């Protein structure tokens, strides 16, 4: 990946709907060059897809939380299967340190969030959980 590829990714990260013509104009290269680069970035898996990023207006009214889990040995696959079935679980990361998984979850209200946290904490194979409720977003550079 060279500087042109990084510049393409940077512009698409800010606006995934940007046309090939606009990318070419902004980066001062031929449209065919941008098209070829995009195809290569997609083929090699650097670009996995184009997506929608919700703004604050869409996220209002949704409670978000991070949940840290410690899992019993050999229970990870079963726990992941159950987490996958919960639509409120948006992302699951493996971690280093004293926790095994970090979950990002969202719920429409405190009752649903409370119930969800109880379900997760009570799963067979979950040794312990710690929940962090998100209050406000101060910096968001995620693409």
CSV table of N, CA and C in Angstrom, one decimal:
chain,number,residue,atom,x,y,z
A,1,UNK,N,0.9,-1.2,0.0
A,1,UNK,CA,0.0,0.0,0.0
A,1,UNK,C,0.9,1.2,0.0
A,2,UNK,N,0.6,2.1,-0.9
A,2,UNK,CA,1.4,3.4,-1.0
A,2,UNK,C,0.6,4.6,-0.6
A,3,UNK,N,1.2,5.8,-0.7
A,3,UNK,CA,0.5,7.0,-0.3
A,3,UNK,C,-0.8,7.2,-1.0
A,4,UNK,N,-0.9,6.9,-2.3
A,4,UNK,CA,-2.1,7.1,-3.1
A,4,UNK,C,-3.2,6.2,-2.5
A,5,UNK,N,-2.9,4.9,-2.2
A,5,UNK,CA,-3.9,4.0,-1.6
A,5,UNK,C,-4.3,4.6,-0.2
A,6,UNK,N,-3.4,5.1,0.6
A,6,UNK,CA,-3.8,5.6,1.9
A,6,UNK,C,-4.7,6.8,1.8
A,7,UNK,N,-4.4,7.7,0.7
A,7,UNK,CA,-5.2,8.9,0.5
A,7,UNK,C,-6.6,8.5,0.0
A,8,UNK,N,-6.7,7.5,-0.8
A,8,UNK,CA,-8.0,7.0,-1.2
A,8,UNK,C,-8.8,6.5,0.0
A,9,UNK,N,-8.2,5.7,0.8
A,9,UNK,CA,-8.8,5.2,2.0
A,9,UNK,C,-9.2,6.3,3.0
A,10,UNK,N,-8.4,7.3,3.1
A,10,UNK,CA,-8.7,8.4,4.0
A,10,UNK,C,-10.0,9.2,3.5
A,11,UNK,N,-10.0,9.4,2.2
A,11,UNK,CA,-11.2,10.1,1.6
A,11,UNK,C,-12.4,9.3,1.7
A,12,UNK,N,-12.3,8.0,1.4
A,12,UNK,CA,-13.5,7.1,1.5
A,12,UNK,C,-13.9,6.9,3.0
A,13,UNK,N,-13.0,7.0,3.9
A,13,UNK,CA,-13.3,6.9,5.3
A,13,UNK,C,-14.1,8.1,5.8
A,14,UNK,N,-13.9,9.2,5.2
A,14,UNK,CA,-14.7,10.4,5.5
A,14,UNK,C,-16.0,10.4,4.8
A,15,UNK,N,-16.1,9.9,3.6
A,15,UNK,CA,-17.3,9.8,2.8
A,15,UNK,C,-17.3,8.6,1.9
A,16,UNK,N,-17.8,7.5,2.3
A,16,UNK,CA,-17.8,6.3,1.5
A,16,UNK,C,-18.6,6.4,0.2
A,17,UNK,N,-19.4,7.4,0.1
A,17,UNK,CA,-20.2,7.6,-1.1
A,17,UNK,C,-19.5,8.4,-2.2
A,18,UNK,N,-18.3,8.8,-1.9
A,18,UNK,CA,-17.6,9.7,-2.8
A,18,UNK,C,-17.4,8.9,-4.2
A,19,UNK,N,-17.7,9.6,-5.3
A,19,UNK,CA,-17.6,8.9,-6.6
A,19,UNK,C,-16.1,8.8,-7.0
A,20,UNK,N,-15.9,7.9,-7.9
A,20,UNK,CA,-14.6,7.6,-8.5
A,20,UNK,C,-14.1,8.9,-9.1
A,21,UNK,N,-15.0,9.6,-9.8
A,21,UNK,CA,-14.6,10.9,-10.5
A,21,UNK,C,-14.1,11.9,-9.5
A,22,UNK,N,-14.9,12.0,-8.4
A,22,UNK,CA,-14.5,13.0,-7.3
A,22,UNK,C,-13.2,12.6,-6.7
A,23,UNK,N,-13.0,11.3,-6.4
A,23,UNK,CA,-11.7,10.9,-5.8
A,23,UNK,C,-10.5,11.2,-6.8
A,24,UNK,N,-10.7,11.0,-8.1
A,24,UNK,CA,-9.7,11.3,-9.1
A,24,UNK,C,-9.4,12.8,-9.1
A,25,UNK,N,-10.4,13.6,-9.1
A,25,UNK,CA,-10.2,15.0,-9.1
A,25,UNK,C,-9.5,15.5,-7.8
A,26,UNK,N,-9.9,15.0,-6.7
A,26,UNK,CA,-9.2,15.5,-5.4
A,26,UNK,C,-7.8,15.0,-5.3
A,27,UNK,N,-7.5,13.8,-5.8
A,27,UNK,CA,-6.2,13.3,-5.7
A,27,UNK,C,-5.3,13.6,-7.0
A,28,UNK,N,-5.9,14.2,-7.9
A,28,UNK,CA,-5.2,14.7,-9.2
A,28,UNK,C,-4.6,13.5,-9.9
A,29,UNK,N,-5.4,12.5,-10.1
A,29,UNK,CA,-5.0,11.3,-10.9
A,29,UNK,C,-6.1,10.9,-11.8
A,30,UNK,N,-5.8,10.1,-12.8
A,30,UNK,CA,-6.8,9.7,-13.8
A,30,UNK,C,-7.9,8.8,-13.1
A,31,UNK,N,-9.1,8.9,-13.6
A,31,UNK,CA,-10.3,8.1,-13.1
A,31,UNK,C,-10.0,6.7,-13.2
A,32,UNK,N,-9.3,6.2,-14.3
A,32,UNK,CA,-9.0,4.8,-14.4
A,32,UNK,C,-8.0,4.3,-13.4
A,33,UNK,N,-7.1,5.2,-13.0
A,33,UNK,CA,-6.2,4.9,-11.9
A,33,UNK,C,-6.9,4.6,-10.6
A,34,UNK,N,-7.8,5.5,-10.3
A,34,UNK,CA,-8.6,5.3,-9.0
A,34,UNK,C,-9.4,4.0,-9.1
A,35,UNK,N,-10.0,3.7,-10.3
A,35,UNK,CA,-10.9,2.5,-10.4
A,35,UNK,C,-10.0,1.3,-10.2
A,36,UNK,N,-8.8,1.3,-10.8
A,36,UNK,CA,-7.9,0.1,-10.7
A,36,UNK,C,-7.4,-0.1,-9.3
A,37,UNK,N,-7.1,1.0,-8.6
A,37,UNK,CA,-6.7,1.0,-7.2
A,37,UNK,C,-7.8,0.4,-6.3
A,38,UNK,N,-9.0,0.9,-6.5
A,38,UNK,CA,-10.2,0.4,-5.7
A,38,UNK,C,-10.4,-1.1,-5.9
A,39,UNK,N,-10.3,-1.5,-7.2
A,39,UNK,CA,-10.5,-2.9,-7.5
A,39,UNK,C,-9.4,-3.8,-6.8
A,40,UNK,N,-8.2,-3.3,-6.8
A,40,UNK,CA,-7.1,-4.0,-6.1
A,40,UNK,C,-7.3,-4.0,-4.6
A,41,UNK,N,-7.7,-2.9,-4.0
A,41,UNK,CA,-7.9,-2.8,-2.6
A,41,UNK,C,-9.0,-3.7,-2.2
A,42,UNK,N,-10.0,-3.8,-3.0
A,42,UNK,CA,-11.2,-4.7,-2.7
A,42,UNK,C,-10.7,-6.2,-2.8
A,43,UNK,N,-10.0,-6.5,-3.9
A,43,UNK,CA,-9.6,-7.9,-4.2
A,43,UNK,C,-8.6,-8.4,-3.1
A,44,UNK,N,-7.7,-7.5,-2.6
A,44,UNK,CA,-6.8,-8.0,-1.6
A,44,UNK,C,-7.3,-7.9,-0.2
A,45,UNK,N,-8.6,-7.5,0.0
A,45,UNK,CA,-9.2,-7.5,1.3
A,45,UNK,C,-8.9,-6.3,2.1
A,46,UNK,N,-8.2,-5.3,1.6
A,46,UNK,CA,-8.0,-4.1,2.3
A,46,UNK,C,-9.3,-3.3,2.5
A,47,UNK,N,-10.1,-3.2,1.4
A,47,UNK,CA,-11.4,-2.7,1.5
A,47,UNK,C,-12.3,-3.9,1.6
A,48,UNK,N,-13.0,-4.1,2.7
A,48,UNK,CA,-13.9,-5.2,2.9
A,48,UNK,C,-15.3,-4.9,2.5
A,49,UNK,N,-15.6,-3.6,2.4
A,49,UNK,CA,-17.0,-3.3,2.0
A,49,UNK,C,-17.2,-1.8,2.3
A,50,UNK,N,-18.3,-1.3,1.9
A,50,UNK,CA,-18.7,0.1,2.1
A,50,UNK,C,-19.9,0.1,3.0
A,51,UNK,N,-19.9,1.0,4.0
A,51,UNK,CA,-21.0,0.9,5.0
A,51,UNK,C,-21.5,2.2,5.4
A,52,UNK,N,-22.5,2.2,6.2
A,52,UNK,CA,-23.2,3.4,6.7
A,52,UNK,C,-22.7,3.6,8.1
A,53,UNK,N,-22.3,4.8,8.5
A,53,UNK,CA,-22.0,5.1,9.8
A,53,UNK,C,-23.1,6.1,10.4
A,54,UNK,N,-23.7,5.6,11.4
A,54,UNK,CA,-24.8,6.4,12.0
A,54,UNK,C,-24.3,7.6,12.8
A,55,UNK,N,-24.9,8.7,12.6
A,55,UNK,CA,-24.5,9.9,13.3
A,55,UNK,C,-25.2,10.0,14.7
A,56,UNK,N,-24.9,11.0,15.4
A,56,UNK,CA,-25.4,11.2,16.8
A,56,UNK,C,-27.0,11.2,16.8
A,57,UNK,N,-27.6,11.8,15.8
A,57,UNK,CA,-29.0,11.9,15.8
A,57,UNK,C,-29.7,10.5,15.7
A,58,UNK,N,-29.0,9.6,15.0
A,58,UNK,CA,-29.6,8.2,14.9
A,58,UNK,C,-29.3,7.4,16.2
A,59,UNK,N,-28.2,7.8,16.9
A,59,UNK,CA,-27.8,7.0,18.1
A,59,UNK,C,-28.5,7.5,19.3
A,60,UNK,N,-29.2,8.7,19.3
A,60,UNK,CA,-29.9,9.2,20.4
A,60,UNK,C,-31.0,8.2,20.8
A,61,UNK,N,-31.2,8.1,22.1
A,61,UNK,CA,-32.2,7.2,22.5
A,61,UNK,C,-31.7,5.7,22.6
A,62,UNK,N,-30.5,5.5,22.3
A,62,UNK,CA,-30.0,4.1,22.4
A,62,UNK,C,-28.9,4.2,23.5
A,63,UNK,N,-29.0,3.3,24.4
A,63,UNK,CA,-28.0,3.2,25.5
A,63,UNK,C,-26.9,2.2,24.9
A,64,UNK,N,-25.6,2.7,25.1
A,64,UNK,CA,-24.5,1.8,24.6
A,64,UNK,C,-23.7,1.5,25.8
A,65,UNK,N,-23.1,0.3,25.8
A,65,UNK,CA,-22.2,-0.2,26.8
A,65,UNK,C,-21.1,-1.0,26.3
A,66,UNK,N,-20.0,-1.1,27.1
A,66,UNK,CA,-18.9,-2.0,26.8
A,66,UNK,C,-19.0,-3.0,28.0
A,67,UNK,N,-18.9,-4.3,27.6
A,67,UNK,CA,-18.9,-5.4,28.7
A,67,UNK,C,-17.7,-6.2,28.5
A,68,UNK,N,-17.0,-6.3,29.7
A,68,UNK,CA,-15.7,-7.1,29.7
A,68,UNK,C,-16.1,-8.4,30.4
A,69,UNK,N,-15.7,-9.5,29.7
A,69,UNK,CA,-16.0,-10.9,30.1
A,69,UNK,C,-14.8,-11.7,30.4
A,70,UNK,N,-14.8,-12.5,31.5
A,70,UNK,CA,-13.8,-13.5,31.7
A,70,UNK,C,-14.5,-14.8,31.5
A,71,UNK,N,-14.0,-15.6,30.6
A,71,UNK,CA,-14.6,-16.9,30.2
A,71,UNK,C,-13.9,-18.1,30.7
A,72,UNK,N,-14.6,-19.1,31.1
A,72,UNK,CA,-14.0,-20.4,31.6
A,72,UNK,C,-13.3,-21.0,30.4
A,73,UNK,N,-12.2,-21.7,30.8
A,73,UNK,CA,-11.4,-22.4,29.7
A,73,UNK,C,-12.3,-23.3,28.9
A,74,UNK,N,-12.1,-23.4,27.6
A,74,UNK,CA,-12.8,-24.2,26.6
A,74,UNK,C,-14.3,-23.8,26.5
A,75,UNK,N,-14.8,-22.7,27.0
A,75,UNK,CA,-16.2,-22.3,26.8
A,75,UNK,C,-16.3,-21.2,25.8
A,76,UNK,N,-15.3,-20.7,25.2
A,76,UNK,CA,-15.3,-19.6,24.3
A,76,UNK,C,-16.3,-19.8,23.1
A,77,UNK,N,-16.2,-20.9,22.5
A,77,UNK,CA,-17.0,-21.2,21.3
A,77,UNK,C,-18.5,-21.1,21.6
A,78,UNK,N,-18.9,-21.7,22.7
A,78,UNK,CA,-20.3,-21.8,23.1
A,78,UNK,C,-20.8,-20.4,23.5
A,79,UNK,N,-19.9,-19.6,24.2
A,79,UNK,CA,-20.3,-18.3,24.6
A,79,UNK,C,-20.5,-17.4,23.3
A,80,UNK,N,-19.6,-17.5,22.4
A,80,UNK,CA,-19.6,-16.7,21.2
A,80,UNK,C,-20.9,-17.1,20.4
A,81,UNK,N,-21.3,-18.3,20.4
A,81,UNK,CA,-22.5,-18.7,19.7
A,81,UNK,C,-23.7,-18.1,20.3
A,82,UNK,N,-23.8,-18.0,21.6
A,82,UNK,CA,-24.9,-17.4,22.3
A,82,UNK,C,-24.9,-15.9,22.1
A,83,UNK,N,-23.7,-15.3,22.1
A,83,UNK,CA,-23.6,-13.8,21.9
A,83,UNK,C,-24.1,-13.4,20.5
A,84,UNK,N,-23.7,-14.3,19.5
A,84,UNK,CA,-24.1,-14.0,18.1
A,84,UNK,C,-25.6,-13.9,17.9
A,85,UNK,N,-26.3,-14.7,18.7
A,85,UNK,CA,-27.8,-14.7,18.6
A,85,UNK,C,-28.5,-13.5,19.2
A,86,UNK,N,-27.7,-12.6,19.9
A,86,UNK,CA,-28.3,-11.4,20.6
A,86,UNK,C,-28.1,-10.2,19.7
A,87,UNK,N,-29.1,-9.7,19.1
A,87,UNK,CA,-29.0,-8.6,18.2
A,87,UNK,C,-28.4,-7.4,18.8
A,88,UNK,N,-28.6,-7.2,20.1
A,88,UNK,CA,-28.0,-6.0,20.7
A,88,UNK,C,-26.5,-6.0,20.8
A,89,UNK,N,-25.9,-7.2,20.7
A,89,UNK,CA,-24.4,-7.3,20.7
A,89,UNK,C,-23.9,-6.9,19.3
A,90,UNK,N,-23.3,-5.7,19.3
A,90,UNK,CA,-22.8,-5.2,18.0
A,90,UNK,C,-21.5,-5.7,17.6
A,91,UNK,N,-20.5,-5.8,18.5
A,91,UNK,CA,-19.2,-6.2,18.3
A,91,UNK,C,-18.7,-7.0,19.4
A,92,UNK,N,-17.8,-8.0,19.1
A,92,UNK,CA,-17.1,-8.8,20.2
A,92,UNK,C,-15.6,-8.8,19.8
A,93,UNK,N,-14.8,-8.4,20.7
A,93,UNK,CA,-13.3,-8.4,20.5
A,93,UNK,C,-12.7,-9.4,21.5
A,94,UNK,N,-11.7,-10.1,21.1
A,94,UNK,CA,-10.8,-10.8,22.1
A,94,UNK,C,-9.8,-9.8,22.6
A,95,UNK,N,-9.4,-10.0,23.8
A,95,UNK,CA,-8.4,-9.0,24.4
A,95,UNK,C,-7.3,-9.7,25.1
A,96,UNK,N,-6.3,-8.9,25.4
A,96,UNK,CA,-5.2,-9.4,26.2
A,96,UNK,C,-5.4,-8.9,27.6
A,97,UNK,N,-4.8,-9.5,28.6
A,97,UNK,CA,-5.0,-9.0,30.0
A,97,UNK,C,-5.9,-9.9,30.8
A,98,UNK,N,-6.6,-9.3,31.8
A,98,UNK,CA,-7.4,-10.1,32.7
A,98,UNK,C,-8.8,-10.5,32.1
A,99,UNK,N,-9.2,-9.8,31.1
A,99,UNK,CA,-10.5,-10.1,30.4
A,99,UNK,C,-10.3,-10.9,29.1
A,100,UNK,N,-11.2,-11.7,28.8
A,100,UNK,CA,-11.1,-12.5,27.5
A,100,UNK,C,-11.8,-11.8,26.4
A,101,UNK,N,-12.9,-11.2,26.6
A,101,UNK,CA,-13.7,-10.6,25.6
A,101,UNK,C,-14.2,-9.2,26.0
A,102,UNK,N,-14.3,-8.3,25.0
A,102,UNK,CA,-14.9,-7.0,25.1
A,102,UNK,C,-16.0,-7.0,24.2
A,103,UNK,N,-17.2,-6.7,24.7
A,103,UNK,CA,-18.4,-6.6,23.9
A,103,UNK,C,-18.9,-5.1,23.8
A,104,UNK,N,-19.3,-4.8,22.6
A,104,UNK,CA,-20.0,-3.5,22.5
A,104,UNK,C,-21.5,-3.8,22.2
A,105,UNK,N,-22.3,-3.2,23.1
A,105,UNK,CA,-23.8,-3.5,23.0
A,105,UNK,C,-24.6,-2.2,22.9
A,106,UNK,N,-25.8,-2.3,22.4
A,106,UNK,CA,-26.7,-1.2,22.4
A,106,UNK,C,-28.1,-1.6,22.7
A,107,UNK,N,-28.8,-0.8,23.4
A,107,UNK,CA,-30.2,-1.2,23.8
A,107,UNK,C,-31.0,0.1,23.8
A,108,UNK,N,-32.3,-0.1,23.5
A,108,UNK,CA,-33.2,1.1,23.4
A,108,UNK,C,-33.6,1.7,24.7
A,109,UNK,N,-33.4,1.0,25.8
A,109,UNK,CA,-33.8,1.6,27.1
A,109,UNK,C,-33.1,0.8,28.3
A,110,UNK,N,-33.2,1.3,29.5
A,110,UNK,CA,-32.5,0.7,30.6
A,110,UNK,C,-33.0,-0.7,31.0
A,111,UNK,N,-34.3,-0.9,30.8
A,111,UNK,CA,-34.8,-2.2,31.1
A,111,UNK,C,-34.2,-3.3,30.2
A,112,UNK,N,-34.1,-3.0,28.9
A,112,UNK,CA,-33.6,-4.0,27.9
A,112,UNK,C,-32.1,-4.1,28.2
A,113,UNK,N,-31.4,-3.0,28.5
A,113,UNK,CA,-30.0,-3.1,28.8
A,113,UNK,C,-29.7,-4.0,30.1
A,114,UNK,N,-30.5,-3.7,31.1
A,114,UNK,CA,-30.4,-4.5,32.4
A,114,UNK,C,-30.6,-6.0,32.1
A,115,UNK,N,-31.6,-6.3,31.4
A,115,UNK,CA,-31.9,-7.7,31.1
A,115,UNK,C,-30.8,-8.3,30.3
A,116,UNK,N,-30.3,-7.6,29.3
A,116,UNK,CA,-29.2,-8.1,28.5
A,116,UNK,C,-28.0,-8.4,29.3
A,117,UNK,N,-27.6,-7.4,30.2
A,117,UNK,CA,-26.5,-7.6,31.0
A,117,UNK,C,-26.6,-8.8,32.0
A,118,UNK,N,-27.9,-9.0,32.5
A,118,UNK,CA,-28.1,-10.2,33.3
A,118,UNK,C,-28.0,-11.5,32.5
A,119,UNK,N,-28.5,-11.5,31.2
A,119,UNK,CA,-28.4,-12.7,30.4
A,119,UNK,C,-26.9,-13.0,30.1
A,120,UNK,N,-26.1,-12.0,29.8
A,120,UNK,CA,-24.7,-12.2,29.4
A,120,UNK,C,-24.0,-12.7,30.7
A,121,UNK,N,-24.2,-12.0,31.8
A,121,UNK,CA,-23.5,-12.4,33.0
A,121,UNK,C,-23.9,-13.8,33.5
A,122,UNK,N,-25.1,-14.2,33.2
A,122,UNK,CA,-25.6,-15.5,33.6
A,122,UNK,C,-25.3,-16.7,32.7
A,123,UNK,N,-24.7,-16.4,31.6
A,123,UNK,CA,-24.4,-17.5,30.6
A,123,UNK,C,-23.4,-18.5,31.2
A,124,UNK,N,-23.7,-19.8,30.8
A,124,UNK,CA,-22.8,-20.9,31.2
A,124,UNK,C,-21.5,-20.6,30.5
A,125,UNK,N,-20.4,-20.6,31.3
A,125,UNK,CA,-19.1,-20.4,30.7
A,125,UNK,C,-18.5,-19.0,31.0
A,126,UNK,N,-19.4,-18.1,31.4
A,126,UNK,CA,-19.0,-16.7,31.8
A,126,UNK,C,-18.6,-16.7,33.3
A,127,UNK,N,-17.3,-16.5,33.6
A,127,UNK,CA,-16.9,-16.5,35.0
A,127,UNK,C,-17.2,-15.2,35.6
A,128,UNK,N,-17.0,-14.1,34.9
A,128,UNK,CA,-17.2,-12.7,35.5
A,128,UNK,C,-17.5,-11.8,34.4
A,129,UNK,N,-18.2,-10.7,34.7
A,129,UNK,CA,-18.4,-9.6,33.8
A,129,UNK,C,-18.3,-8.3,34.5
A,130,UNK,N,-17.9,-7.3,33.7
A,130,UNK,CA,-17.9,-5.9,34.2
A,130,UNK,C,-18.5,-5.0,33.1
A,131,UNK,N,-19.4,-4.2,33.4
A,131,UNK,CA,-20.1,-3.3,32.4
A,131,UNK,C,-19.7,-1.9,32.6
A,132,UNK,N,-19.6,-1.2,31.5
A,132,UNK,CA,-19.3,0.2,31.4
A,132,UNK,C,-20.3,0.9,30.5
A,133,UNK,N,-21.2,1.7,31.1
A,133,UNK,CA,-22.2,2.4,30.3
A,133,UNK,C,-21.6,3.6,29.7
A,134,UNK,N,-21.8,3.8,28.4
A,134,UNK,CA,-21.3,4.9,27.6
A,134,UNK,C,-22.1,6.1,27.9
A,135,UNK,N,-21.6,7.2,28.3
A,135,UNK,CA,-22.3,8.5,28.6
A,135,UNK,C,-22.3,9.4,27.5
A,136,UNK,N,-21.1,9.8,26.9
A,136,UNK,CA,-21.1,10.7,25.8
A,136,UNK,C,-19.9,10.3,24.9
A,137,UNK,N,-19.9,10.7,23.7
A,137,UNK,CA,-18.8,10.5,22.8
A,137,UNK,C,-18.0,11.8,22.7
A,138,UNK,N,-16.7,11.7,23.0
A,138,UNK,CA,-15.9,12.9,22.9
A,138,UNK,C,-15.0,12.9,21.7
A,139,UNK,N,-14.6,11.7,21.2
A,139,UNK,CA,-13.8,11.6,20.0
A,139,UNK,C,-14.3,10.3,19.3
A,140,UNK,N,-14.5,10.4,18.0
A,140,UNK,CA,-14.9,9.2,17.2
A,140,UNK,C,-14.2,9.3,15.9
A,141,UNK,N,-13.2,8.5,15.7
A,141,UNK,CA,-12.4,8.4,14.5
A,141,UNK,C,-12.7,7.1,13.7
A,142,UNK,N,-13.6,6.3,14.3
A,142,UNK,CA,-13.9,5.0,13.7
A,142,UNK,C,-14.5,5.2,12.3
A,143,UNK,N,-14.1,4.4,11.4
A,143,UNK,CA,-14.6,4.5,10.0
A,143,UNK,C,-15.8,3.6,9.9
